[in-house]
CSV table of C-alpha atoms and ligand atoms in Angstrom, one decimal:
chain,number,residue,atom,x,y,z
A,1,UNK,CA,-50.1,-12.8,3.8
A,2,UNK,CA,-46.6,-14.1,3.4
A,3,UNK,CA,-44.6,-13.9,0.2
A,4,UNK,CA,-43.6,-17.6,0.2
A,5,UNK,CA,-44.5,-19.4,-3.0
A,6,UNK,CA,-45.8,-22.9,-2.4
A,7,UNK,CA,-45.0,-25.1,-5.3
A,8,UNK,CA,-48.5,-26.7,-5.2
A,9,UNK,CA,-51.3,-26.1,-7.6
A,10,UNK,CA,-50.4,-23.9,-10.5
A,11,UNK,CA,-53.1,-21.2,-10.4
A,12,UNK,CA,-55.6,-23.9,-9.8
A,13,UNK,CA,-56.1,-24.6,-13.5
A,14,UNK,CA,-58.2,-27.6,-12.9
A,15,UNK,CA,-58.0,-30.2,-15.6
A,16,UNK,CA,-60.3,-33.2,-15.7
A,17,UNK,CA,-58.5,-36.5,-14.8
A,18,UNK,CA,-60.6,-38.3,-17.4
A,19,UNK,CA,-60.3,-36.2,-20.5
A,20,UNK,CA,-57.3,-34.0,-19.5
A,21,UNK,CA,-59.0,-30.9,-20.7
A,22,UNK,CA,-60.2,-27.9,-18.7
A,23,UNK,CA,-63.2,-29.0,-16.7
A,24,UNK,CA,-66.6,-28.4,-18.3
A,25,UNK,CA,-69.6,-28.4,-16.0
A,26,UNK,CA,-67.5,-29.2,-13.0
A,27,UNK,CA,-68.8,-31.6,-10.4
A,28,UNK,CA,-67.2,-32.9,-7.3
A,29,UNK,CA,-67.5,-36.4,-6.0
A,30,UNK,CA,-68.1,-36.9,-2.3
A,31,UNK,CA,-64.5,-37.9,-2.0
A,32,UNK,CA,-63.4,-34.5,-3.4
A,33,UNK,CA,-62.3,-35.2,-6.9
A,34,UNK,CA,-63.4,-32.9,-9.6
A,35,UNK,CA,-64.5,-33.9,-13.1
A,36,UNK,CA,-66.6,-32.8,-16.1
A,37,UNK,CA,-70.1,-33.9,-15.5
A,38,UNK,CA,-70.3,-35.9,-18.8
A,39,UNK,CA,-66.9,-37.5,-18.1
A,40,UNK,CA,-67.8,-38.8,-14.6
A,41,UNK,CA,-71.2,-39.9,-15.8
A,42,UNK,CA,-69.6,-42.0,-18.5
A,43,UNK,CA,-67.1,-43.5,-16.0
A,44,UNK,CA,-69.8,-44.3,-13.6
A,45,UNK,CA,-71.6,-46.3,-16.2
A,46,UNK,CA,-68.6,-48.6,-16.3
A,47,UNK,CA,-67.8,-48.7,-12.6
A,48,UNK,CA,-69.4,-47.1,-9.6
A,49,UNK,CA,-66.3,-45.7,-8.1
A,50,UNK,CA,-64.1,-42.6,-8.3
A,51,UNK,CA,-61.6,-42.9,-11.2
A,52,UNK,CA,-58.9,-41.2,-9.2
A,53,UNK,CA,-59.1,-42.8,-5.7
A,54,UNK,CA,-61.5,-45.7,-6.2
A,55,UNK,CA,-63.9,-44.6,-3.5
A,56,UNK,CA,-67.2,-46.4,-4.0
A,57,UNK,CA,-69.8,-44.0,-5.2
A,58,UNK,CA,-73.4,-44.7,-4.5
A,59,UNK,CA,-76.7,-43.1,-5.3
A,60,UNK,CA,-75.5,-39.6,-4.9
A,61,UNK,CA,-72.0,-39.9,-6.3
A,62,UNK,CA,-71.3,-36.2,-7.0
A,63,UNK,CA,-72.7,-32.7,-6.7
A,64,UNK,CA,-72.4,-29.7,-8.9
A,65,UNK,CA,-69.4,-27.4,-8.2
A,66,UNK,CA,-69.3,-23.7,-8.6
A,67,UNK,CA,-65.8,-22.9,-9.6
B,1,UNK,CA,-62.6,-29.8,-29.0
B,2,UNK,CA,-64.0,-26.6,-30.7
B,3,UNK,CA,-62.1,-23.3,-30.7
B,4,UNK,CA,-65.0,-21.3,-29.3
B,5,UNK,CA,-64.2,-19.2,-26.2
B,6,UNK,CA,-66.9,-19.2,-23.7
B,7,UNK,CA,-66.8,-16.1,-21.6
B,8,UNK,CA,-67.3,-18.0,-18.4
B,9,UNK,CA,-64.8,-18.6,-15.7
B,10,UNK,CA,-61.4,-16.9,-16.2
B,11,UNK,CA,-59.0,-19.8,-16.0
B,12,UNK,CA,-60.9,-21.0,-12.9
B,13,UNK,CA,-58.8,-18.9,-10.6
B,14,UNK,CA,-61.0,-19.7,-7.6
B,15,UNK,CA,-61.2,-17.1,-4.9
B,16,UNK,CA,-62.8,-17.6,-1.6
B,17,UNK,CA,-66.1,-15.8,-1.2
B,18,UNK,CA,-65.3,-15.1,2.4
B,19,UNK,CA,-61.7,-13.8,2.4
B,20,UNK,CA,-61.5,-12.9,-1.3
B,21,UNK,CA,-58.1,-14.5,-1.6
B,22,UNK,CA,-56.9,-17.6,-3.5
B,23,UNK,CA,-58.4,-20.5,-1.7
B,24,UNK,CA,-56.2,-22.3,0.8
B,25,UNK,CA,-57.1,-25.8,1.8
B,26,UNK,CA,-60.1,-25.9,-0.5
B,27,UNK,CA,-63.3,-27.6,0.7
B,28,UNK,CA,-66.6,-27.8,-1.0
B,29,UNK,CA,-69.9,-27.6,0.7
B,30,UNK,CA,-72.5,-30.1,-0.2
B,31,UNK,CA,-74.3,-27.4,-2.2
B,32,UNK,CA,-71.1,-27.0,-4.3
B,33,UNK,CA,-69.6,-23.7,-3.0
B,34,UNK,CA,-65.9,-23.7,-2.4
B,35,UNK,CA,-64.1,-22.0,0.5
B,36,UNK,CA,-60.8,-22.1,2.5
B,37,UNK,CA,-61.3,-24.6,5.2
B,38,UNK,CA,-60.6,-22.1,8.0
B,39,UNK,CA,-62.9,-19.6,6.5
B,40,UNK,CA,-65.9,-21.8,6.2
B,41,UNK,CA,-65.2,-23.2,9.7
B,42,UNK,CA,-65.3,-19.7,11.1
B,43,UNK,CA,-68.5,-18.9,9.2
B,44,UNK,CA,-70.2,-22.1,10.4
B,45,UNK,CA,-69.5,-21.2,14.0
B,46,UNK,CA,-71.7,-18.1,13.5
B,47,UNK,CA,-74.4,-19.8,11.4
B,48,UNK,CA,-74.9,-23.3,10.1
B,49,UNK,CA,-75.5,-22.3,6.5
B,50,UNK,CA,-73.6,-21.7,3.3
B,51,UNK,CA,-72.5,-18.1,3.1
B,52,UNK,CA,-73.1,-17.9,-0.6
B,53,UNK,CA,-76.5,-19.6,-1.1
B,54,UNK,CA,-77.8,-20.0,2.5
B,55,UNK,CA,-78.3,-23.8,2.2
B,56,UNK,CA,-78.6,-25.3,5.6
B,57,UNK,CA,-75.4,-27.2,6.5
B,58,UNK,CA,-75.7,-30.0,8.9
B,59,UNK,CA,-73.3,-32.4,10.5
B,60,UNK,CA,-71.2,-33.0,7.4
B,61,UNK,CA,-71.3,-29.5,5.9
B,62,UNK,CA,-68.3,-29.9,3.5
B,63,UNK,CA,-65.7,-32.2,2.2
B,64,UNK,CA,-62.1,-31.7,1.2
B,65,UNK,CA,-61.6,-30.7,-2.5
B,66,UNK,CA,-58.6,-31.7,-4.5
B,67,UNK,CA,-58.1,-28.8,-6.9
C,101,ZN,ZN1,-63.5,-34.3,-18.6
C,102,ZN,ZN1,-62.1,-39.8,-5.3
C,103,ZN,ZN1,-61.0,-17.9,2.6
C,104,ZN,ZN1,-74.0,-23.0,-1.1
């Protein structure tokens, strides 16, 4: 395990791209973007696509995520 | 946004259930468990199921995760 620090994710403190808060009840879309379950549900009522990358989301748009 | 502290995930520092390290190249299985991409690949060579919950994993066992 090398000592190099990669300036990528800061301790993986995942914030929701919709509400900008720490993610509550995390779910992941099939395209790999993570949201609060209520936030993505609300977004999908407006448009059936991923808010971050616009991937079309169909009948099974996301699954629960255990993080 | 209430001030209550829920004693759940500690700052969501997600560690890989296979190597116990911070997750590198995170992927999520369709059952919602998160691993390093190389770790889950190695596990799937041995058995086509999720190491954490034993869900059978088929042709598309996981997807990339942006956390
Ligand atoms: Zn949210
Ligand atoms: Zn997406
Ligand atoms: Zn790992
Ligand atoms: Zn699983």
